[in-house]
């Protein structure tokens, strides 16, 4: 089976490369997804993969407000080109999306069919990418996930560890609620899905699904747990003072959804297995970062 992974340096892509070392993996130097869409489609058609996992995206939420063209190219135009190629080849496409397609005003967890209302450019471009995959590819699985973290790449966990090592006290937003997701678990599930779909061993239809497992939390409580794990693994010598602030006290260029918790798709879990609790992924992340010292 020839698997094509789009993306190389991101969190999910790095884990995919570890799990599937024989896959064809294209980073920016191999294929510029911000380039002409016709070129993207032609390159994928020439490669003729048996399955595609798109782990590439523009993820700089705040910068997207001022870099709109780049965000639309990577998150909307590129997925459309990839979807057209997958449709032409008749192969499965696994595409990742985000909770930022919601406005976060709903108190209950969001089901996949809940009304979407992105608050900023990043969410709008990711929604456009979802629609492109859904409308252009009959074998496209769209996996929404939230608060992704890992020992790889840039993410909240690594930012907190850096700030906690530099400061005795720091402030973290406490009125945004979500559910973290370990990138390694996402990569494992996506790979399992791609292989099963390519081999016609997967009966669940293509479409939109939500991923996640474990309790809801806030950024503030997540940060406190990160520091507790870091101290337990010897990565930090002392717990910094983590003070709670509101979103209003920490203004950013892009608006964030306040309560965008995704309700996991039970049918997908029944077919592929439930994601592990994100807290086990946090322990693995901290352990791996400790080992790297």
PDB file of C-alpha atoms in Angstrom:
ATOM      1  CA  UNK A   1       0.000   0.000   0.000  1.00  0.00           C
ATOM      2  CA  UNK A   2       1.305   3.431  -0.958  1.00  0.00           C
ATOM      3  CA  UNK A   3       0.370   6.011   1.655  1.00  0.00           C
ATOM      4  CA  UNK A   4       0.908   9.720   0.962  1.00  0.00           C
ATOM      5  CA  UNK A   5       1.276  11.983   4.007  1.00  0.00           C
ATOM      6  CA  UNK A   6       1.027  15.706   3.337  1.00  0.00           C
ATOM      7  CA  UNK A   7       2.951  17.640   5.983  1.00  0.00           C
ATOM      8  CA  UNK A   8       6.276  16.832   7.588  1.00  0.00           C
ATOM      9  CA  UNK A   9       7.128  19.087  10.544  1.00  0.00           C
ATOM     10  CA  UNK A  10       3.760  19.454  12.289  1.00  0.00           C
ATOM     11  CA  UNK A  11       2.737  17.542  15.382  1.00  0.00           C
ATOM     12  CA  UNK A  12       0.472  14.974  13.712  1.00  0.00           C
ATOM     13  CA  UNK A  13       2.712  14.633  10.658  1.00  0.00           C
ATOM     14  CA  UNK A  14       5.768  13.904  12.802  1.00  0.00           C
ATOM     15  CA  UNK A  15       3.948  11.129  14.625  1.00  0.00           C
ATOM     16  CA  UNK A  16       2.680   9.744  11.316  1.00  0.00           C
ATOM     17  CA  UNK A  17       6.238   9.572   9.999  1.00  0.00           C
ATOM     18  CA  UNK A  18       7.246   7.629  13.105  1.00  0.00           C
ATOM     19  CA  UNK A  19       4.310   5.217  12.778  1.00  0.00           C
ATOM     20  CA  UNK A  20       4.573   4.768   8.997  1.00  0.00           C
ATOM     21  CA  UNK A  21       8.248   5.118   8.025  1.00  0.00           C
ATOM     22  CA  UNK A  22       7.625   3.591   4.593  1.00  0.00           C
ATOM     23  CA  UNK A  23       5.000   6.182   3.653  1.00  0.00           C
ATOM     24  CA  UNK A  24       5.685   8.919   1.129  1.00  0.00           C
ATOM     25  CA  UNK A  25       5.826  12.126   3.162  1.00  0.00           C
ATOM     26  CA  UNK A  26       5.821  15.516   1.460  1.00  0.00           C
ATOM     27  CA  UNK A  27       6.844  18.626   3.337  1.00  0.00           C
ATOM     28  CA  UNK A  28       6.915  22.170   1.997  1.00  0.00           C
ATOM     29  CA  UNK A  29      10.147  21.548   0.076  1.00  0.00           C
ATOM     30  CA  UNK A  30       8.512  18.594  -1.684  1.00  0.00           C
ATOM     31  CA  UNK A  31       5.155  20.209  -2.458  1.00  0.00           C
ATOM     32  CA  UNK A  32       4.212  23.806  -1.715  1.00  0.00           C
ATOM     33  CA  UNK A  33       0.550  23.610  -0.683  1.00  0.00           C
ATOM     34  CA  UNK A  34       0.335  27.379  -0.900  1.00  0.00           C
ATOM     35  CA  UNK A  35       1.094  27.220  -4.621  1.00  0.00           C
ATOM     36  CA  UNK A  36      -1.182  26.809  -7.623  1.00  0.00           C
ATOM     37  CA  UNK A  37      -3.964  24.328  -6.901  1.00  0.00           C
ATOM     38  CA  UNK A  38      -3.612  22.722 -10.338  1.00  0.00           C
ATOM     39  CA  UNK A  39       0.018  21.909  -9.570  1.00  0.00           C
ATOM     40  CA  UNK A  40      -0.957  20.276  -6.269  1.00  0.00           C
ATOM     41  CA  UNK A  41      -3.564  18.107  -7.940  1.00  0.00           C
ATOM     42  CA  UNK A  42      -1.202  17.122 -10.761  1.00  0.00           C
ATOM     43  CA  UNK A  43       1.576  16.097  -8.370  1.00  0.00           C
ATOM     44  CA  UNK A  44      -0.740  13.900  -6.328  1.00  0.00           C
ATOM     45  CA  UNK A  45      -2.219  12.299  -9.441  1.00  0.00           C
ATOM     46  CA  UNK A  46       1.284  11.519 -10.690  1.00  0.00           C
ATOM     47  CA  UNK A  47       2.225   9.945  -7.347  1.00  0.00           C
ATOM     48  CA  UNK A  48      -0.878   7.697  -7.512  1.00  0.00           C
ATOM     49  CA  UNK A  49      -1.137   6.858  -3.788  1.00  0.00           C
ATOM     50  CA  UNK A  50      -3.560   4.299  -2.380  1.00  0.00           C
ATOM     51  CA  UNK A  51      -4.542   6.625   0.469  1.00  0.00           C
ATOM     52  CA  UNK A  52      -3.844  10.228   1.503  1.00  0.00           C
ATOM     53  CA  UNK A  53      -3.575  11.785   4.959  1.00  0.00           C
ATOM     54  CA  UNK A  54      -3.537  15.563   4.918  1.00  0.00           C
ATOM     55  CA  UNK A  55      -1.708  16.644   8.066  1.00  0.00           C
ATOM     56  CA  UNK A  56      -0.640  20.012   6.652  1.00  0.00           C
ATOM     57  CA  UNK A  57      -2.375  23.246   7.639  1.00  0.00           C
ATOM     58  CA  UNK A  58      -1.925  26.884   8.504  1.00  0.00           C
ATOM     59  CA  UNK A  59      -2.367  26.833  12.299  1.00  0.00           C
ATOM     60  CA  UNK A  60      -1.180  30.282  13.451  1.00  0.00           C
ATOM     61  CA  UNK A  61      -4.561  31.429  14.754  1.00  0.00           C
ATOM     62  CA  UNK A  62      -3.603  35.030  15.486  1.00  0.00           C
ATOM     63  CA  UNK A  63      -1.354  35.572  12.470  1.00  0.00           C
ATOM     64  CA  UNK A  64      -4.158  34.354  10.221  1.00  0.00           C
ATOM     65  CA  UNK A  65      -5.975  37.621  10.911  1.00  0.00           C
ATOM     66  CA  UNK A  66      -3.243  39.497   9.034  1.00  0.00           C
ATOM     67  CA  UNK A  67      -2.025  36.671   6.750  1.00  0.00           C
ATOM     68  CA  UNK A  68      -5.387  35.865   5.252  1.00  0.00           C
ATOM     69  CA  UNK A  69      -4.113  34.874   1.810  1.00  0.00           C
ATOM     70  CA  UNK A  70      -1.710  32.288   3.247  1.00  0.00           C
ATOM     71  CA  UNK A  71      -4.360  30.865   5.556  1.00  0.00           C
ATOM     72  CA  UNK A  72      -6.941  30.542   2.771  1.00  0.00           C
ATOM     73  CA  UNK A  73      -4.395  28.952   0.432  1.00  0.00           C
ATOM     74  CA  UNK A  74      -3.263  26.270   2.900  1.00  0.00           C
ATOM     75  CA  UNK A  75      -6.541  25.598   4.703  1.00  0.00           C
ATOM     76  CA  UNK A  76      -9.074  25.935   1.890  1.00  0.00           C
ATOM     77  CA  UNK A  77      -7.578  25.939  -1.622  1.00  0.00           C
ATOM     78  CA  UNK A  78      -5.065  23.156  -0.925  1.00  0.00           C
ATOM     79  CA  UNK A  79      -7.625  20.743   0.621  1.00  0.00           C
ATOM     80  CA  UNK A  80      -9.856  21.356  -2.404  1.00  0.00           C
ATOM     81  CA  UNK A  81      -7.041  20.364  -4.764  1.00  0.00           C
ATOM     82  CA  UNK A  82      -6.174  17.336  -2.634  1.00  0.00           C
ATOM     83  CA  UNK A  83      -9.837  16.293  -2.556  1.00  0.00           C
ATOM     84  CA  UNK A  84     -10.130  16.541  -6.342  1.00  0.00           C
ATOM     85  CA  UNK A  85      -7.067  14.336  -6.722  1.00  0.00           C
ATOM     86  CA  UNK A  86      -8.398  11.774  -4.226  1.00  0.00           C
ATOM     87  CA  UNK A  87     -11.742  11.712  -6.038  1.00  0.00           C
ATOM     88  CA  UNK A  88     -10.044  11.202  -9.411  1.00  0.00           C
ATOM     89  CA  UNK A  89      -7.927   8.364  -8.025  1.00  0.00           C
ATOM     90  CA  UNK A  90     -10.792   6.895  -6.019  1.00  0.00           C
ATOM     91  CA  UNK A  91      -8.701   6.684  -2.849  1.00  0.00           C
ATOM     92  CA  UNK A  92      -9.499   7.608   0.767  1.00  0.00           C
ATOM     93  CA  UNK A  93      -8.527  11.027   2.058  1.00  0.00           C
ATOM     94  CA  UNK A  94      -8.143  11.710   5.793  1.00  0.00           C
ATOM     95  CA  UNK A  95      -8.335  15.418   6.602  1.00  0.00           C
ATOM     96  CA  UNK A  96      -8.061  17.140   9.998  1.00  0.00           C
ATOM     97  CA  UNK A  97     -10.127  20.081  11.156  1.00  0.00           C
ATOM     98  CA  UNK A  98     -10.756  22.011  14.354  1.00  0.00           C
ATOM     99  CA  UNK A  99     -13.195  23.197  17.008  1.00  0.00           C
ATOM    100  CA  UNK A 100     -12.584  26.741  15.762  1.00  0.00           C
ATOM    101  CA  UNK A 101     -15.399  26.222  13.254  1.00  0.00           C
ATOM    102  CA  UNK A 102     -17.737  26.852  16.236  1.00  0.00           C
ATOM    103  CA  UNK A 103     -18.322  30.096  18.138  1.00  0.00           C
ATOM    104  CA  UNK A 104     -18.144  28.414  21.554  1.00  0.00           C
ATOM    105  CA  UNK A 105     -21.427  29.834  22.833  1.00  0.00           C
ATOM    106  CA  UNK A 106     -23.104  26.449  23.224  1.00  0.00           C
ATOM    107  CA  UNK A 107     -22.698  25.048  26.713  1.00  0.00           C
ATOM    108  CA  UNK A 108     -23.207  21.401  25.722  1.00  0.00           C
ATOM    109  CA  UNK A 109     -20.555  19.549  23.657  1.00  0.00           C
ATOM    110  CA  UNK A 110     -20.812  20.108  19.918  1.00  0.00           C
ATOM    111  CA  UNK A 111     -21.999  17.226  17.727  1.00  0.00           C
ATOM    112  CA  UNK A 112     -20.637  17.009  14.170  1.00  0.00           C
ATOM    113  CA  UNK A 113     -23.906  18.373  12.749  1.00  0.00           C
ATOM    114  CA  UNK A 114     -24.082  21.362  15.121  1.00  0.00           C
ATOM    115  CA  UNK A 115     -24.364  24.785  13.431  1.00  0.00           C
ATOM    116  CA  UNK A 116     -20.969  26.263  12.594  1.00  0.00           C
ATOM    117  CA  UNK A 117     -20.046  29.908  13.192  1.00  0.00           C
ATOM    118  CA  UNK A 118     -16.295  30.574  13.107  1.00  0.00           C
ATOM    119  CA  UNK A 119     -15.141  33.716  14.911  1.00  0.00           C
ATOM    120  CA  UNK A 120     -11.986  34.427  12.910  1.00  0.00           C
ATOM    121  CA  UNK A 121     -10.013  33.786   9.756  1.00  0.00           C
ATOM    122  CA  UNK A 122      -8.462  30.532  10.967  1.00  0.00           C
ATOM    123  CA  UNK A 123     -11.831  28.953  11.756  1.00  0.00           C
ATOM    124  CA  UNK A 124     -13.354  30.244   8.519  1.00  0.00           C
ATOM    125  CA  UNK A 125     -10.544  28.797   6.409  1.00  0.00           C
ATOM    126  CA  UNK A 126     -10.696  25.431   8.168  1.00  0.00           C
ATOM    127  CA  UNK A 127     -14.448  25.321   7.613  1.00  0.00           C
ATOM    128  CA  UNK A 128     -13.907  26.055   3.933  1.00  0.00           C
ATOM    129  CA  UNK A 129     -11.449  23.168   3.797  1.00  0.00           C
ATOM    130  CA  UNK A 130     -13.998  20.863   5.377  1.00  0.00           C
ATOM    131  CA  UNK A 131     -16.630  21.847   2.820  1.00  0.00           C
ATOM    132  CA  UNK A 132     -14.193  21.320  -0.029  1.00  0.00           C
ATOM    133  CA  UNK A 133     -13.340  17.789   1.095  1.00  0.00           C
ATOM    134  CA  UNK A 134     -16.995  16.923   1.763  1.00  0.00           C
ATOM    135  CA  UNK A 135     -18.219  18.262  -1.597  1.00  0.00           C
ATOM    136  CA  UNK A 136     -15.375  17.230  -3.885  1.00  0.00           C
ATOM    137  CA  UNK A 137     -14.407  13.787  -2.577  1.00  0.00           C
ATOM    138  CA  UNK A 138     -16.791  10.919  -1.928  1.00  0.00           C
ATOM    139  CA  UNK A 139     -14.097   9.069   0.054  1.00  0.00           C
ATOM    140  CA  UNK A 140     -13.098  11.873   2.415  1.00  0.00           C
ATOM    141  CA  UNK A 141     -13.057  11.468   6.188  1.00  0.00           C
ATOM    142  CA  UNK A 142     -12.917  14.791   8.052  1.00  0.00           C
ATOM    143  CA  UNK A 143     -11.692  14.475  11.639  1.00  0.00           C
ATOM    144  CA  UNK A 144     -12.300  17.438  13.934  1.00  0.00           C
ATOM    145  CA  UNK A 145     -10.044  17.629  16.993  1.00  0.00           C
ATOM    146  CA  UNK A 146      -9.112  20.273  19.561  1.00  0.00           C
ATOM    147  CA  UNK A 147      -6.239  21.602  21.676  1.00  0.00           C
ATOM    148  CA  UNK A 148      -3.665  19.346  20.022  1.00  0.00           C
ATOM    149  CA  UNK A 149      -0.395  18.816  21.892  1.00  0.00           C
ATOM    150  CA  UNK A 150       2.667  16.583  21.657  1.00  0.00           C
ATOM    151  CA  UNK A 151       6.358  16.338  22.404  1.00  0.00           C
ATOM    152  CA  UNK A 152       6.835  17.493  18.805  1.00  0.00           C
ATOM    153  CA  UNK A 153       6.293  20.875  17.194  1.00  0.00           C
ATOM    154  CA  UNK A 154       4.912  24.001  18.837  1.00  0.00           C
ATOM    155  CA  UNK A 155       2.007  23.697  21.257  1.00  0.00           C
ATOM    156  CA  UNK A 156       0.600  24.833  24.596  1.00  0.00           C
ATOM    157  CA  UNK A 157       2.389  22.163  26.646  1.00  0.00           C
ATOM    158  CA  UNK A 158       5.837  23.130  25.408  1.00  0.00           C
ATOM    159  CA  UNK A 159       5.055  26.836  25.750  1.00  0.00           C
ATOM    160  CA  UNK A 160       3.997  26.363  29.375  1.00  0.00           C
ATOM    161  CA  UNK A 161       7.129  24.368  30.164  1.00  0.00           C
ATOM    162  CA  UNK A 162       9.296  27.114  28.702  1.00  0.00           C
ATOM    163  CA  UNK A 163       7.492  29.883  30.578  1.00  0.00           C
ATOM    164  CA  UNK A 164       7.394  27.875  33.796  1.00  0.00           C
ATOM    165  CA  UNK A 165      11.163  27.430  33.656  1.00  0.00           C
ATOM    166  CA  UNK A 166      11.636  31.169  33.163  1.00  0.00           C
ATOM    167  CA  UNK A 167       9.150  32.561  35.669  1.00  0.00           C
ATOM    168  CA  UNK A 168       8.034  31.981  39.252  1.00  0.00           C
ATOM    169  CA  UNK A 169       4.486  33.033  38.382  1.00  0.00           C
ATOM    170  CA  UNK A 170       2.427  33.317  35.218  1.00  0.00           C
ATOM    171  CA  UNK A 171      -1.159  34.025  34.213  1.00  0.00           C
ATOM    172  CA  UNK A 172      -3.320  31.681  32.124  1.00  0.00           C
ATOM    173  CA  UNK A 173      -6.841  32.119  30.768  1.00  0.00           C
ATOM    174  CA  UNK A 174      -9.396  30.264  32.873  1.00  0.00           C
ATOM    175  CA  UNK A 175     -12.706  30.905  31.083  1.00  0.00           C
ATOM    176  CA  UNK A 176     -12.065  28.954  27.871  1.00  0.00           C
ATOM    177  CA  UNK A 177     -13.117  25.306  28.046  1.00  0.00           C
ATOM    178  CA  UNK A 178     -12.041  22.500  25.757  1.00  0.00           C
ATOM    179  CA  UNK A 179     -10.669  18.990  25.561  1.00  0.00           C
ATOM    180  CA  UNK A 180      -6.944  18.491  24.787  1.00  0.00           C
ATOM    181  CA  UNK A 181      -5.925  15.815  22.287  1.00  0.00           C
ATOM    182  CA  UNK A 182      -2.577  14.049  22.018  1.00  0.00           C
ATOM    183  CA  UNK A 183      -1.217  14.227  18.463  1.00  0.00           C
ATOM    184  CA  UNK A 184       0.235  10.713  18.690  1.00  0.00           C
ATOM    185  CA  UNK A 185      -3.226   9.277  19.314  1.00  0.00           C
ATOM    186  CA  UNK A 186      -4.661  11.251  16.391  1.00  0.00           C
ATOM    187  CA  UNK A 187      -1.920   9.983  14.098  1.00  0.00           C
ATOM    188  CA  UNK A 188      -2.467   6.378  15.170  1.00  0.00           C
ATOM    189  CA  UNK A 189      -6.222   6.553  14.561  1.00  0.00           C
ATOM    190  CA  UNK A 190      -5.828   8.327  11.208  1.00  0.00           C
ATOM    191  CA  UNK A 191      -3.322   5.729  10.031  1.00  0.00           C
ATOM    192  CA  UNK A 192      -5.607   2.884  11.080  1.00  0.00           C
ATOM    193  CA  UNK A 193      -8.500   4.541   9.253  1.00  0.00           C
ATOM    194  CA  UNK A 194      -6.489   5.159   6.085  1.00  0.00           C
ATOM    195  CA  UNK A 195      -5.267   1.568   5.896  1.00  0.00           C
ATOM    196  CA  UNK A 196      -8.687   0.057   6.585  1.00  0.00           C
ATOM    197  CA  UNK A 197     -10.402   2.335   4.063  1.00  0.00           C
ATOM    198  CA  UNK A 198      -7.796   1.632   1.367  1.00  0.00           C
ATOM    199  CA  UNK A 199      -8.297  -2.095   1.878  1.00  0.00           C
ATOM    200  CA  UNK A 200     -12.111  -1.774   1.935  1.00  0.00           C
ATOM    201  CA  UNK A 201     -12.122  -3.104   5.490  1.00  0.00           C
ATOM    202  CA  UNK A 202     -13.946  -0.110   6.953  1.00  0.00           C
ATOM    203  CA  UNK A 203     -17.744  -0.056   6.854  1.00  0.00           C
ATOM    204  CA  UNK A 204     -18.294   3.388   8.382  1.00  0.00           C
ATOM    205  CA  UNK A 205     -19.118   5.858   5.598  1.00  0.00           C
ATOM    206  CA  UNK A 206     -16.921   8.793   4.711  1.00  0.00           C
ATOM    207  CA  UNK A 207     -17.965  12.052   6.320  1.00  0.00           C
ATOM    208  CA  UNK A 208     -17.431  14.349   9.276  1.00  0.00           C
ATOM    209  CA  UNK A 209     -16.465  13.002  12.720  1.00  0.00           C
ATOM    210  CA  UNK A 210     -15.395  14.364  16.098  1.00  0.00           C
ATOM    211  CA  UNK A 211     -12.486  12.986  18.106  1.00  0.00           C
ATOM    212  CA  UNK A 212     -11.616  13.293  21.762  1.00  0.00           C
ATOM    213  CA  UNK A 213     -11.438  11.435  25.053  1.00  0.00           C
ATOM    214  CA  UNK A 214     -11.019  12.464  28.650  1.00  0.00           C
ATOM    215  CA  UNK A 215     -12.413  15.289  30.763  1.00  0.00           C
ATOM    216  CA  UNK A 216     -13.065  18.851  29.696  1.00  0.00           C
ATOM    217  CA  UNK A 217     -10.673  21.403  31.145  1.00  0.00           C
ATOM    218  CA  UNK A 218      -9.614  25.045  30.969  1.00  0.00           C
ATOM    219  CA  UNK A 219      -6.291  26.404  29.802  1.00  0.00           C
ATOM    220  CA  UNK A 220      -5.574  27.366  33.415  1.00  0.00           C
ATOM    221  CA  UNK A 221      -6.231  23.885  34.804  1.00  0.00           C
ATOM    222  CA  UNK A 222      -4.404  22.299  31.878  1.00  0.00           C
ATOM    223  CA  UNK A 223      -1.356  24.429  32.670  1.00  0.00           C
ATOM    224  CA  UNK A 224      -1.432  23.393  36.331  1.00  0.00           C
ATOM    225  CA  UNK A 225      -1.561  19.714  35.358  1.00  0.00           C
ATOM    226  CA  UNK A 226       1.333  20.206  32.926  1.00  0.00           C
ATOM    227  CA  UNK A 227       3.500  21.610  35.712  1.00  0.00           C
ATOM    228  CA  UNK A 228       2.494  18.832  38.121  1.00  0.00           C
ATOM    229  CA  UNK A 229       3.474  16.196  35.549  1.00  0.00           C
ATOM    230  CA  UNK A 230       6.717  18.015  34.805  1.00  0.00           C
ATOM    231  CA  UNK A 231       7.681  18.071  38.475  1.00  0.00           C
ATOM    232  CA  UNK A 232       6.722  14.415  38.899  1.00  0.00           C
ATOM    233  CA  UNK A 233       9.022  13.478  35.991  1.00  0.00           C
ATOM    234  CA  UNK A 234      11.869  15.658  37.197  1.00  0.00           C
ATOM    235  CA  UNK A 235      11.548  18.049  34.292  1.00  0.00           C
ATOM    236  CA  UNK A 236      10.974  20.975  36.682  1.00  0.00           C
ATOM    237  CA  UNK A 237      12.196  21.499  40.227  1.00  0.00           C
ATOM    238  CA  UNK A 238       9.327  23.623  41.487  1.00  0.00           C
ATOM    239  CA  UNK A 239       5.714  24.434  40.669  1.00  0.00           C
ATOM    240  CA  UNK A 240       5.222  27.977  39.399  1.00  0.00           C
ATOM    241  CA  UNK A 241       2.292  30.022  40.642  1.00  0.00           C
ATOM    242  CA  UNK A 242      -0.379  29.796  37.930  1.00  0.00           C
ATOM    243  CA  UNK A 243      -2.861  32.650  38.274  1.00  0.00           C
ATOM    244  CA  UNK A 244      -6.242  32.572  36.570  1.00  0.00           C
ATOM    245  CA  UNK A 245      -7.308  35.423  34.282  1.00  0.00           C
ATOM    246  CA  UNK A 246     -10.214  36.004  31.921  1.00  0.00           C
ATOM    247  CA  UNK A 247     -10.133  36.101  28.148  1.00  0.00           C
ATOM    248  CA  UNK A 248     -10.892  39.819  28.364  1.00  0.00           C
ATOM    249  CA  UNK A 249      -7.682  40.280  30.350  1.00  0.00           C
ATOM    250  CA  UNK A 250      -5.631  38.586  27.627  1.00  0.00           C
ATOM    251  CA  UNK A 251      -6.647  40.207  24.316  1.00  0.00           C
ATOM    252  CA  UNK A 252      -5.469  38.532  21.112  1.00  0.00           C
ATOM    253  CA  UNK A 253      -5.877  39.430  17.412  1.00  0.00           C
ATOM    254  CA  UNK A 254      -8.213  36.462  16.890  1.00  0.00           C
ATOM    255  CA  UNK A 255     -11.287  35.709  18.977  1.00  0.00           C
ATOM    256  CA  UNK A 256     -11.362  32.276  20.599  1.00  0.00           C
ATOM    257  CA  UNK A 257     -14.451  30.109  21.209  1.00  0.00           C
ATOM    258  CA  UNK A 258     -15.094  30.070  24.951  1.00  0.00           C
ATOM    259  CA  UNK A 259     -16.648  26.602  25.217  1.00  0.00           C
ATOM    260  CA  UNK A 260     -15.950  24.557  22.090  1.00  0.00           C
ATOM    261  CA  UNK A 261     -15.957  21.006  23.461  1.00  0.00           C
ATOM    262  CA  UNK A 262     -16.387  18.343  20.769  1.00  0.00           C
ATOM    263  CA  UNK A 263     -18.734  15.432  21.402  1.00  0.00           C
ATOM    264  CA  UNK A 264     -16.830  12.328  20.199  1.00  0.00           C
ATOM    265  CA  UNK A 265     -18.445  10.387  17.356  1.00  0.00           C
ATOM    266  CA  UNK A 266     -19.425   7.089  18.949  1.00  0.00           C
ATOM    267  CA  UNK A 267     -19.807   5.287  15.633  1.00  0.00           C
ATOM    268  CA  UNK A 268     -16.219   6.105  14.704  1.00  0.00           C
ATOM    269  CA  UNK A 269     -15.022   4.958  18.120  1.00  0.00           C
ATOM    270  CA  UNK A 270     -16.958   1.710  17.759  1.00  0.00           C
ATOM    271  CA  UNK A 271     -15.285   1.057  14.407  1.00  0.00           C
ATOM    272  CA  UNK A 272     -11.709   2.065  15.263  1.00  0.00           C
ATOM    273  CA  UNK A 273     -11.540   2.120  19.053  1.00  0.00           C
ATOM    274  CA  UNK A 274     -11.797   5.035  21.474  1.00  0.00           C
ATOM    275  CA  UNK A 275      -8.948   7.506  21.728  1.00  0.00           C
ATOM    276  CA  UNK A 276      -6.970   7.147  24.962  1.00  0.00           C
ATOM    277  CA  UNK A 277      -7.644   9.714  27.682  1.00  0.00           C
ATOM    278  CA  UNK A 278      -5.626  12.844  26.822  1.00  0.00           C
ATOM    279  CA  UNK A 279      -4.034  12.772  30.285  1.00  0.00           C
ATOM    280  CA  UNK A 280      -2.126   9.622  29.320  1.00  0.00           C
ATOM    281  CA  UNK A 281      -0.860  11.504  26.271  1.00  0.00           C
ATOM    282  CA  UNK A 282       0.277  14.336  28.517  1.00  0.00           C
ATOM    283  CA  UNK A 283       2.220  11.910  30.693  1.00  0.00           C
ATOM    284  CA  UNK A 284       3.830  10.442  27.579  1.00  0.00           C
ATOM    285  CA  UNK A 285       4.703  13.908  26.284  1.00  0.00           C
ATOM    286  CA  UNK A 286       6.339  14.967  29.547  1.00  0.00           C
ATOM    287  CA  UNK A 287       8.165  11.645  29.828  1.00  0.00           C
ATOM    288  CA  UNK A 288       9.523  11.945  26.286  1.00  0.00           C
ATOM    289  CA  UNK A 289      10.634  15.537  26.825  1.00  0.00           C
ATOM    290  CA  UNK A 290      12.374  14.470  30.034  1.00  0.00           C
ATOM    291  CA  UNK A 291      14.156  11.664  28.195  1.00  0.00           C
ATOM    292  CA  UNK A 292      15.429  14.119  25.588  1.00  0.00           C
ATOM    293  CA  UNK A 293      17.301  16.170  28.190  1.00  0.00           C
TER     294      UNK A 293
END
